[in-house]
């Protein structure tokens, strides 16, 4: 274990000098043991919250989770959560006359944590690992501390946390823990949408997300029941060598690890089972599935209470994932104007991922997407006109030229944009106004 950051060392030292035990615990210890840089640090201590506040009376102390025994101390401008040793989800109440006798030990605090890899403590005395967390880290195992069902019944979100850690770290879930996760999965219905969404967004971005989705779809199906009809659904189409869920999970894996993009990939074909038809030759078809998938994805995003921007982007990408864009400048300009460049390039990423998740003999489409991307980047680099704001005239110009405000004015601007994209007229103010006059619009 390398040297701790200065502000963390300072906190541990001050607590120890005041006569209290103190150590770093949880994910930061796990990450350091794995050679990863922790995003933040958590300190556990025998000091009660009010005692911690006195130790750091000269610093800014925030009672962020006082009901759980947690205060946040700002040291050197960096926040550090310091929590009293806990047992059964609480800390000893100093108002009780015998509170000292009821203060749990570090071992008891670690015993109430979720997984062995998160139940390790460290300070200047070394590593304290009473539940074999280091061994499980070395073996790549996610194992509950103590009885798995007890841990999951204390907080069902731990079920999703197990899946998320498996996805992000690439660890396997230990068999007894996996059995308990499935047995207790229905408890996830009682978890808030916000907590559920936070775990799912991290899960889908993990390096092992595809495997986790496929192996634990029965568990995920409690909070994402829309996935269940996709499992094992034979597409009966030569373009696809996987069932709908396996295809969607593979597409998700080919997307950049951003939650919006990965959720769009996971749900881009969610409407297929509902719209499945078979033609006279026995070939499967899913007419209108993009629109239906977008409707379902919208309902899922709303249920998970995703922010508005994320919800709209997921729905837009799913709705247009089958949009045909010819690899020629006029078609690309129209797509850029309709979608915006940001959405256009994300849609290309989804199309690439969708194609890579299809049968290998159809992966030649990747060259089409290369061409589309090259054309789009050239259009943008050359600042070519592809949307109304790029036109050399605007509504004010048309009003000054004698056109009345209203629908006709908007239609005239759209006509000019189409003409510029088609190359029928130069994007110059005089030429554009003359174009309208020649057609009797002005």
CSV table of C-alpha atoms in Angstrom, one decimal:
chain,number,residue,atom,x,y,z
A,1,UNK,CA,0.0,0.0,0.0
A,2,UNK,CA,1.5,3.3,-1.1
A,3,UNK,CA,1.5,6.5,1.0
A,4,UNK,CA,-1.9,8.0,1.8
A,5,UNK,CA,-2.8,11.5,0.6
A,6,UNK,CA,-1.8,14.2,3.0
A,7,UNK,CA,-5.3,15.3,4.0
A,8,UNK,CA,-6.2,11.7,4.8
A,9,UNK,CA,-3.1,11.2,6.9
A,10,UNK,CA,-3.8,14.4,8.7
A,11,UNK,CA,-7.3,13.2,9.7
A,12,UNK,CA,-6.1,9.8,10.9
A,13,UNK,CA,-3.3,11.4,12.9
A,14,UNK,CA,-5.5,14.0,14.6
A,15,UNK,CA,-8.1,11.4,15.6
A,16,UNK,CA,-5.4,9.1,17.0
A,17,UNK,CA,-3.8,11.9,18.9
A,18,UNK,CA,-7.2,12.6,20.5
A,19,UNK,CA,-7.3,9.1,21.8
A,20,UNK,CA,-9.5,7.5,19.1
A,21,UNK,CA,-9.1,4.6,16.7
A,22,UNK,CA,-9.1,5.7,13.0
A,23,UNK,CA,-8.5,4.0,9.7
A,24,UNK,CA,-9.5,4.2,6.0
A,25,UNK,CA,-12.1,1.6,5.0
A,26,UNK,CA,-14.2,0.3,2.2
A,27,UNK,CA,-13.8,1.0,-1.5
A,28,UNK,CA,-10.7,3.1,-1.2
A,29,UNK,CA,-8.8,0.2,0.5
A,30,UNK,CA,-10.1,-2.2,-2.1
A,31,UNK,CA,-9.0,0.1,-5.0
A,32,UNK,CA,-5.5,0.6,-3.5
A,33,UNK,CA,-5.0,-3.1,-3.1
A,34,UNK,CA,-6.0,-3.5,-6.8
A,35,UNK,CA,-3.5,-0.8,-7.8
A,36,UNK,CA,-6.3,1.7,-8.7
A,37,UNK,CA,-6.5,5.3,-7.6
A,38,UNK,CA,-9.5,5.8,-5.3
A,39,UNK,CA,-12.0,8.5,-6.3
A,40,UNK,CA,-12.4,9.4,-2.6
A,41,UNK,CA,-11.5,8.2,0.9
A,42,UNK,CA,-13.7,7.1,3.8
A,43,UNK,CA,-12.5,7.1,7.4
A,44,UNK,CA,-14.0,4.9,10.2
A,45,UNK,CA,-13.4,5.8,13.8
A,46,UNK,CA,-14.3,5.0,17.4
A,47,UNK,CA,-15.1,8.7,17.9
A,48,UNK,CA,-18.7,9.6,18.0
A,49,UNK,CA,-19.8,12.4,15.6
A,50,UNK,CA,-19.8,15.1,18.2
A,51,UNK,CA,-16.3,14.0,19.3
A,52,UNK,CA,-15.1,14.1,15.7
A,53,UNK,CA,-16.5,17.6,15.4
A,54,UNK,CA,-14.5,18.7,18.4
A,55,UNK,CA,-11.3,17.1,17.1
A,56,UNK,CA,-11.7,19.2,13.9
A,57,UNK,CA,-13.2,22.3,15.6
A,58,UNK,CA,-10.8,24.5,13.7
A,59,UNK,CA,-11.9,23.1,10.3
A,60,UNK,CA,-15.2,23.2,8.5
A,61,UNK,CA,-17.4,20.3,9.6
A,62,UNK,CA,-20.6,19.4,7.8
A,63,UNK,CA,-23.2,17.1,9.3
A,64,UNK,CA,-23.9,15.3,6.1
A,65,UNK,CA,-25.2,12.1,7.6
A,66,UNK,CA,-25.4,12.6,11.3
A,67,UNK,CA,-28.2,10.1,11.7
A,68,UNK,CA,-25.8,7.5,10.4
A,69,UNK,CA,-22.9,8.7,12.4
A,70,UNK,CA,-21.2,10.5,9.5
A,71,UNK,CA,-19.7,14.0,9.3
A,72,UNK,CA,-17.7,15.5,6.5
A,73,UNK,CA,-14.6,17.4,7.3
A,74,UNK,CA,-12.9,19.8,4.8
A,75,UNK,CA,-9.2,19.4,5.0
A,76,UNK,CA,-7.0,21.4,2.6
A,77,UNK,CA,-10.1,22.1,0.6
A,78,UNK,CA,-10.9,18.4,0.2
A,79,UNK,CA,-14.0,16.7,1.7
A,80,UNK,CA,-13.4,13.6,3.8
A,81,UNK,CA,-16.3,11.5,5.3
A,82,UNK,CA,-15.6,10.3,8.8
A,83,UNK,CA,-18.0,7.8,10.2
A,84,UNK,CA,-18.4,6.3,13.7
A,85,UNK,CA,-18.0,2.5,13.9
A,86,UNK,CA,-21.5,1.2,13.0
A,87,UNK,CA,-23.4,-2.0,13.8
A,88,UNK,CA,-26.9,-2.8,12.4
A,89,UNK,CA,-26.9,0.4,10.4
A,90,UNK,CA,-26.5,2.8,13.3
A,91,UNK,CA,-24.0,4.1,15.8
A,92,UNK,CA,-24.1,4.3,19.6
A,93,UNK,CA,-26.1,7.2,21.0
A,94,UNK,CA,-24.0,9.3,23.3
A,95,UNK,CA,-27.1,10.4,25.1
A,96,UNK,CA,-27.4,6.9,26.5
A,97,UNK,CA,-25.7,6.8,30.0
A,98,UNK,CA,-23.8,3.6,29.0
A,99,UNK,CA,-23.0,4.6,25.5
A,100,UNK,CA,-19.3,3.7,25.8
A,101,UNK,CA,-20.2,0.1,26.5
A,102,UNK,CA,-22.3,0.0,23.4
A,103,UNK,CA,-19.7,1.5,21.0
A,104,UNK,CA,-19.0,-1.3,18.4
A,105,UNK,CA,-15.5,-2.3,17.5
A,106,UNK,CA,-13.9,-2.0,14.1
A,107,UNK,CA,-14.5,-5.7,13.5
A,108,UNK,CA,-18.2,-5.2,14.2
A,109,UNK,CA,-18.3,-2.3,11.8
A,110,UNK,CA,-16.6,-4.3,9.1
A,111,UNK,CA,-19.0,-7.2,9.7
A,112,UNK,CA,-22.0,-5.2,8.7
A,113,UNK,CA,-20.5,-4.2,5.3
A,114,UNK,CA,-21.7,-5.6,2.0
A,115,UNK,CA,-18.8,-7.6,0.5
A,116,UNK,CA,-15.5,-8.9,1.8
A,117,UNK,CA,-13.5,-6.8,-0.6
A,118,UNK,CA,-15.1,-3.7,1.0
A,119,UNK,CA,-14.6,-4.9,4.5
A,120,UNK,CA,-10.9,-4.2,4.8
A,121,UNK,CA,-9.4,-1.4,6.9
A,122,UNK,CA,-6.0,0.2,6.8
A,123,UNK,CA,-3.9,2.6,9.0
A,124,UNK,CA,-0.4,3.0,10.2
A,125,UNK,CA,-0.7,-0.3,12.0
A,126,UNK,CA,-1.3,-2.1,8.7
A,127,UNK,CA,-4.2,-3.9,7.0
A,128,UNK,CA,-7.0,-5.3,9.1
A,129,UNK,CA,-8.9,-8.0,7.0
A,130,UNK,CA,-11.0,-10.2,9.3
A,131,UNK,CA,-13.2,-11.6,6.5
A,132,UNK,CA,-10.7,-12.6,3.8
A,133,UNK,CA,-11.2,-9.7,1.5
A,134,UNK,CA,-7.7,-9.7,0.1
A,135,UNK,CA,-8.0,-13.3,-0.8
A,136,UNK,CA,-11.3,-12.7,-2.6
A,137,UNK,CA,-9.8,-9.7,-4.5
A,138,UNK,CA,-6.9,-11.9,-5.6
A,139,UNK,CA,-9.4,-14.6,-6.8
A,140,UNK,CA,-11.6,-12.0,-8.4
A,141,UNK,CA,-14.7,-12.9,-6.3
A,142,UNK,CA,-17.6,-10.9,-4.9
A,143,UNK,CA,-18.6,-12.5,-1.7
A,144,UNK,CA,-21.0,-11.2,0.9
A,145,UNK,CA,-19.7,-10.7,4.5
A,146,UNK,CA,-21.4,-13.4,6.5
A,147,UNK,CA,-24.8,-14.7,5.4
A,148,UNK,CA,-25.6,-13.4,1.9
A,149,UNK,CA,-29.4,-13.3,2.4
A,150,UNK,CA,-29.0,-11.3,5.6
A,151,UNK,CA,-26.8,-8.8,3.8
A,152,UNK,CA,-29.3,-8.4,1.0
A,153,UNK,CA,-32.3,-8.2,3.3
A,154,UNK,CA,-30.6,-5.4,5.2
A,155,UNK,CA,-30.4,-3.4,1.9
A,156,UNK,CA,-31.6,-4.9,-1.3
A,157,UNK,CA,-29.6,-2.4,-3.3
A,158,UNK,CA,-26.6,-4.6,-2.5
A,159,UNK,CA,-27.9,-7.0,-5.1
A,160,UNK,CA,-27.4,-4.5,-7.8
A,161,UNK,CA,-24.1,-3.4,-6.3
A,162,UNK,CA,-22.9,-7.0,-6.6
A,163,UNK,CA,-23.9,-7.0,-10.3
A,164,UNK,CA,-22.3,-3.6,-10.8
A,165,UNK,CA,-19.0,-4.6,-9.2
A,166,UNK,CA,-19.0,-7.7,-11.3
A,167,UNK,CA,-19.4,-5.6,-14.4
A,168,UNK,CA,-17.0,-2.9,-13.5
A,169,UNK,CA,-14.2,-5.0,-11.9
A,170,UNK,CA,-14.7,-8.1,-14.0
A,171,UNK,CA,-15.1,-10.2,-10.8
A,172,UNK,CA,-17.3,-13.3,-10.6
A,173,UNK,CA,-20.1,-13.4,-8.0
A,174,UNK,CA,-19.4,-16.2,-5.5
A,175,UNK,CA,-22.0,-19.0,-5.9
A,176,UNK,CA,-23.7,-18.6,-2.5
A,177,UNK,CA,-23.9,-14.9,-3.0
A,178,UNK,CA,-25.3,-15.4,-6.5
A,179,UNK,CA,-28.0,-17.8,-5.2
A,180,UNK,CA,-29.0,-15.3,-2.5
A,181,UNK,CA,-29.1,-12.4,-5.0
A,182,UNK,CA,-31.6,-14.4,-7.1
A,183,UNK,CA,-33.6,-15.5,-4.1
A,184,UNK,CA,-33.9,-11.9,-2.8
A,185,UNK,CA,-34.3,-10.2,-6.2
A,186,UNK,CA,-37.9,-9.3,-5.6
A,187,UNK,CA,-36.8,-7.0,-2.8
A,188,UNK,CA,-35.4,-4.7,-5.4
A,189,UNK,CA,-39.0,-3.5,-6.0
A,190,UNK,CA,-38.7,-1.6,-2.8
A,191,UNK,CA,-35.6,0.4,-3.8
A,192,UNK,CA,-36.1,4.0,-5.0
A,193,UNK,CA,-35.8,4.7,-8.7
A,194,UNK,CA,-32.9,7.1,-8.1
A,195,UNK,CA,-30.8,4.5,-6.2
A,196,UNK,CA,-31.6,1.9,-8.8
A,197,UNK,CA,-30.7,4.1,-11.7
A,198,UNK,CA,-27.4,5.1,-10.1
A,199,UNK,CA,-26.3,1.5,-10.0
A,200,UNK,CA,-27.6,0.6,-13.4
A,201,UNK,CA,-25.8,3.5,-15.1
A,202,UNK,CA,-22.5,2.2,-13.6
A,203,UNK,CA,-23.3,-1.4,-14.4
A,204,UNK,CA,-23.9,-0.9,-18.1
A,205,UNK,CA,-20.6,1.0,-18.4
A,206,UNK,CA,-18.5,-1.8,-16.9
A,207,UNK,CA,-16.1,-3.8,-19.0
A,208,UNK,CA,-18.0,-7.0,-18.1
A,209,UNK,CA,-21.5,-5.5,-18.7
A,210,UNK,CA,-22.5,-7.8,-21.5
A,211,UNK,CA,-21.8,-11.0,-19.5
A,212,UNK,CA,-23.5,-9.6,-16.4
A,213,UNK,CA,-26.7,-8.7,-18.3
A,214,UNK,CA,-26.9,-12.1,-19.9
A,215,UNK,CA,-26.1,-14.1,-16.8
A,216,UNK,CA,-28.3,-12.1,-14.4
A,217,UNK,CA,-31.1,-11.0,-16.6
A,218,UNK,CA,-33.5,-12.7,-14.2
A,219,UNK,CA,-32.3,-10.4,-11.5
A,220,UNK,CA,-32.2,-7.3,-13.6
A,221,UNK,CA,-35.6,-8.2,-14.9
A,222,UNK,CA,-37.1,-7.2,-11.6
A,223,UNK,CA,-36.2,-3.6,-12.2
A,224,UNK,CA,-36.0,-3.9,-16.0
A,225,UNK,CA,-38.8,-6.3,-16.9
A,226,UNK,CA,-38.6,-5.1,-20.5
A,227,UNK,CA,-35.5,-7.2,-20.9
A,228,UNK,CA,-37.2,-10.5,-20.2
A,229,UNK,CA,-39.1,-11.0,-23.5
A,230,UNK,CA,-35.8,-10.4,-25.3
A,231,UNK,CA,-34.1,-13.4,-23.7
A,232,UNK,CA,-33.9,-16.3,-26.1
A,233,UNK,CA,-36.1,-14.6,-28.7
A,234,UNK,CA,-34.9,-16.1,-32.1
A,235,UNK,CA,-34.9,-13.4,-34.7
A,236,UNK,CA,-35.1,-15.9,-37.6
A,237,UNK,CA,-33.2,-13.5,-39.9
A,238,UNK,CA,-29.9,-14.1,-41.7
A,239,UNK,CA,-28.6,-10.8,-40.5
A,240,UNK,CA,-28.7,-12.0,-36.9
A,241,UNK,CA,-26.9,-14.9,-35.3
A,242,UNK,CA,-28.0,-14.1,-31.8
A,243,UNK,CA,-31.3,-13.8,-29.9
A,244,UNK,CA,-32.6,-10.2,-29.3
A,245,UNK,CA,-31.1,-9.9,-25.8
A,246,UNK,CA,-27.7,-11.3,-26.8
A,247,UNK,CA,-27.6,-9.1,-29.8
A,248,UNK,CA,-28.5,-6.0,-27.7
A,249,UNK,CA,-26.0,-6.8,-25.0
A,250,UNK,CA,-23.3,-7.3,-27.7
A,251,UNK,CA,-24.2,-3.9,-29.2
A,252,UNK,CA,-24.0,-2.3,-25.8
A,253,UNK,CA,-20.5,-3.8,-25.3
A,254,UNK,CA,-19.4,-2.1,-28.6
A,255,UNK,CA,-20.5,1.4,-27.4
A,256,UNK,CA,-18.3,3.8,-25.5
A,257,UNK,CA,-18.7,3.4,-21.7
A,258,UNK,CA,-21.2,6.3,-21.3
A,259,UNK,CA,-24.5,5.4,-19.7
A,260,UNK,CA,-26.7,7.2,-22.2
A,261,UNK,CA,-25.0,5.5,-25.1
A,262,UNK,CA,-25.0,2.0,-23.5
A,263,UNK,CA,-28.6,2.2,-22.4
A,264,UNK,CA,-29.6,3.3,-25.9
A,265,UNK,CA,-27.8,0.2,-27.3
A,266,UNK,CA,-29.3,-2.1,-24.7
A,267,UNK,CA,-32.9,-1.0,-25.5
A,268,UNK,CA,-32.5,-0.2,-29.3
A,269,UNK,CA,-34.4,-3.5,-30.2
A,270,UNK,CA,-36.5,-3.9,-27.1
A,271,UNK,CA,-39.7,-3.6,-29.2
A,272,UNK,CA,-38.8,-6.5,-31.5
A,273,UNK,CA,-40.5,-9.4,-29.6
A,274,UNK,CA,-43.8,-7.4,-29.6
A,275,UNK,CA,-43.8,-6.8,-33.4
A,276,UNK,CA,-42.4,-10.1,-34.6
A,277,UNK,CA,-43.8,-11.5,-37.9
A,278,UNK,CA,-42.7,-14.3,-40.2
A,279,UNK,CA,-43.1,-14.1,-44.0
A,280,UNK,CA,-43.9,-16.9,-46.4
A,281,UNK,CA,-40.3,-17.9,-46.6
A,282,UNK,CA,-40.0,-18.3,-42.8
A,283,UNK,CA,-37.9,-15.1,-42.4
A,284,UNK,CA,-38.5,-13.0,-39.3
A,285,UNK,CA,-39.4,-9.3,-39.6
A,286,UNK,CA,-39.9,-6.5,-37.0
A,287,UNK,CA,-41.6,-3.7,-38.9
A,288,UNK,CA,-41.9,-0.5,-36.9
A,289,UNK,CA,-39.7,-1.8,-34.1
A,290,UNK,CA,-37.5,1.3,-33.9
A,291,UNK,CA,-40.5,3.5,-33.0
A,292,UNK,CA,-41.9,1.0,-30.5
A,293,UNK,CA,-38.5,0.5,-29.0
A,294,UNK,CA,-38.2,4.2,-28.5
A,295,UNK,CA,-41.6,4.3,-26.8
A,296,UNK,CA,-40.5,1.5,-24.4
A,297,UNK,CA,-37.1,3.1,-23.8
A,298,UNK,CA,-38.9,6.4,-22.9
A,299,UNK,CA,-41.1,4.6,-20.4
A,300,UNK,CA,-38.1,2.9,-18.8
A,301,UNK,CA,-36.2,6.2,-18.6
A,302,UNK,CA,-39.2,7.9,-17.0
A,303,UNK,CA,-39.6,5.1,-14.5
A,304,UNK,CA,-35.9,5.3,-13.5
A,305,UNK,CA,-36.3,9.1,-13.3
A,306,UNK,CA,-33.4,9.8,-15.5
A,307,UNK,CA,-32.7,13.5,-16.1
A,308,UNK,CA,-34.6,15.0,-19.1
A,309,UNK,CA,-31.5,15.4,-21.3
A,310,UNK,CA,-30.5,11.7,-20.9
A,311,UNK,CA,-34.0,10.5,-21.4
A,312,UNK,CA,-34.5,12.5,-24.6
A,313,UNK,CA,-31.1,11.5,-26.0
A,314,UNK,CA,-31.7,7.8,-25.4
A,315,UNK,CA,-35.1,7.9,-27.0
A,316,UNK,CA,-33.8,9.9,-30.0
A,317,UNK,CA,-31.0,7.4,-30.6
A,318,UNK,CA,-33.3,4.4,-30.3
A,319,UNK,CA,-35.9,5.9,-32.6
A,320,UNK,CA,-33.4,6.6,-35.4
A,321,UNK,CA,-31.1,3.6,-35.1
A,322,UNK,CA,-32.5,2.2,-38.3
A,323,UNK,CA,-32.5,5.5,-40.2
A,324,UNK,CA,-31.0,5.0,-43.6
A,325,UNK,CA,-28.5,7.8,-44.5
A,326,UNK,CA,-26.9,7.5,-47.9
A,327,UNK,CA,-23.1,8.2,-47.9
A,328,UNK,CA,-23.3,11.3,-50.0
A,329,UNK,CA,-23.1,15.0,-49.0
A,330,UNK,CA,-26.7,16.1,-49.5
A,331,UNK,CA,-28.1,13.2,-47.4
A,332,UNK,CA,-25.5,13.8,-44.7
A,333,UNK,CA,-26.3,17.5,-44.5
A,334,UNK,CA,-30.0,16.8,-44.1
A,335,UNK,CA,-29.2,14.3,-41.3
A,336,UNK,CA,-26.9,16.7,-39.6
A,337,UNK,CA,-29.6,19.4,-39.7
A,338,UNK,CA,-32.3,17.1,-38.5
A,339,UNK,CA,-30.4,15.5,-35.7
A,340,UNK,CA,-27.6,18.0,-34.8
A,341,UNK,CA,-23.9,17.0,-35.2
A,342,UNK,CA,-23.7,15.7,-31.6
A,343,UNK,CA,-26.6,13.3,-32.1
A,344,UNK,CA,-25.5,12.4,-35.6
A,345,UNK,CA,-22.1,11.1,-34.5
A,346,UNK,CA,-23.6,9.2,-31.5
A,347,UNK,CA,-26.1,7.7,-33.9
A,348,UNK,CA,-23.2,6.5,-36.0
A,349,UNK,CA,-21.7,4.9,-32.9
A,350,UNK,CA,-24.9,3.1,-32.3
A,351,UNK,CA,-25.2,2.0,-35.9
A,352,UNK,CA,-21.6,0.7,-35.8
A,353,UNK,CA,-22.3,-1.2,-32.6
A,354,UNK,CA,-25.6,-2.6,-33.9
A,355,UNK,CA,-23.8,-3.9,-37.0
A,356,UNK,CA,-20.9,-5.4,-35.1
A,357,UNK,CA,-23.5,-7.3,-33.0
A,358,UNK,CA,-24.9,-8.9,-36.2
A,359,UNK,CA,-23.7,-11.9,-38.1
A,360,UNK,CA,-20.0,-11.4,-39.1
A,361,UNK,CA,-20.7,-11.6,-42.9
A,362,UNK,CA,-22.6,-8.3,-42.6
A,363,UNK,CA,-19.8,-6.3,-40.8
A,364,UNK,CA,-18.8,-4.8,-44.2
A,365,UNK,CA,-21.3,-2.0,-43.4
A,366,UNK,CA,-18.6,-0.5,-41.2
A,367,UNK,CA,-17.0,1.0,-44.3
A,368,UNK,CA,-20.3,2.8,-45.0
A,369,UNK,CA,-20.2,4.3,-41.6
A,370,UNK,CA,-16.6,5.3,-42.1
A,371,UNK,CA,-17.7,7.2,-45.3
A,372,UNK,CA,-20.6,8.9,-43.5
A,373,UNK,CA,-18.4,10.1,-40.7
A,374,UNK,CA,-15.8,11.4,-43.1
A,375,UNK,CA,-18.4,13.3,-45.1
A,376,UNK,CA,-19.9,14.8,-42.0
A,377,UNK,CA,-16.6,15.9,-40.6
A,378,UNK,CA,-15.7,17.5,-43.9
A,379,UNK,CA,-19.0,19.4,-44.0
A,380,UNK,CA,-18.5,20.7,-40.4
A,381,UNK,CA,-14.8,21.6,-41.0
A,382,UNK,CA,-15.7,23.6,-44.1
A,383,UNK,CA,-18.6,25.2,-42.3
A,384,UNK,CA,-21.0,24.2,-45.0
A,385,UNK,CA,-24.7,25.1,-44.6
A,386,UNK,CA,-26.8,22.2,-43.2
A,387,UNK,CA,-29.3,24.0,-40.9
A,388,UNK,CA,-31.3,27.2,-40.7
A,389,UNK,CA,-28.9,29.1,-38.6
A,390,UNK,CA,-26.2,28.6,-41.3
A,391,UNK,CA,-28.3,30.3,-44.0
A,392,UNK,CA,-27.1,33.7,-45.1
A,393,UNK,CA,-30.6,35.0,-44.5
A,394,UNK,CA,-33.0,34.8,-41.6
A,395,UNK,CA,-36.5,35.7,-40.7
A,396,UNK,CA,-35.7,39.4,-40.2
A,397,UNK,CA,-34.2,39.6,-43.7
A,398,UNK,CA,-37.4,38.1,-45.2
A,399,UNK,CA,-39.6,40.5,-43.3
A,400,UNK,CA,-37.6,43.4,-44.4
A,401,UNK,CA,-37.9,42.1,-48.0
A,402,UNK,CA,-41.7,42.3,-47.6
A,403,UNK,CA,-42.7,38.9,-46.3
A,404,UNK,CA,-45.3,38.7,-43.4
A,405,UNK,CA,-44.5,36.8,-40.3
A,406,UNK,CA,-46.1,33.3,-40.1
A,407,UNK,CA,-46.0,29.8,-41.5
A,408,UNK,CA,-45.2,31.0,-45.0
A,409,UNK,CA,-42.0,32.7,-43.7
A,410,UNK,CA,-40.9,29.5,-42.0
A,411,UNK,CA,-41.7,27.5,-45.2
A,412,UNK,CA,-39.6,29.9,-47.2
A,413,UNK,CA,-36.6,29.4,-45.0
A,414,UNK,CA,-37.0,25.7,-45.2
A,415,UNK,CA,-37.2,26.0,-49.0
A,416,UNK,CA,-34.0,28.0,-49.1
A,417,UNK,CA,-32.2,25.5,-46.9
A,418,UNK,CA,-33.2,22.6,-49.1
A,419,UNK,CA,-32.1,24.5,-52.2
A,420,UNK,CA,-28.7,25.3,-50.7
A,421,UNK,CA,-28.2,21.7,-49.6
A,422,UNK,CA,-29.1,20.5,-53.1
A,423,UNK,CA,-26.7,23.0,-54.7
A,424,UNK,CA,-29.5,24.8,-56.5
A,425,UNK,CA,-28.5,28.2,-55.1
A,426,UNK,CA,-25.5,29.7,-53.4
A,427,UNK,CA,-25.7,30.5,-49.7
A,428,UNK,CA,-25.5,34.2,-50.3
A,429,UNK,CA,-28.1,36.8,-49.2
A,430,UNK,CA,-28.7,38.3,-52.6
A,431,UNK,CA,-28.9,34.9,-54.4
A,432,UNK,CA,-31.3,33.6,-51.7
A,433,UNK,CA,-33.6,36.5,-52.0
A,434,UNK,CA,-33.5,36.4,-55.8
A,435,UNK,CA,-34.3,32.6,-55.6
A,436,UNK,CA,-37.5,33.4,-53.6
A,437,UNK,CA,-38.5,36.2,-56.0
A,438,UNK,CA,-38.1,34.0,-59.0
A,439,UNK,CA,-40.6,31.6,-57.4
A,440,UNK,CA,-43.1,34.3,-56.5
A,441,UNK,CA,-42.5,33.8,-52.8
A,442,UNK,CA,-41.4,37.4,-52.3
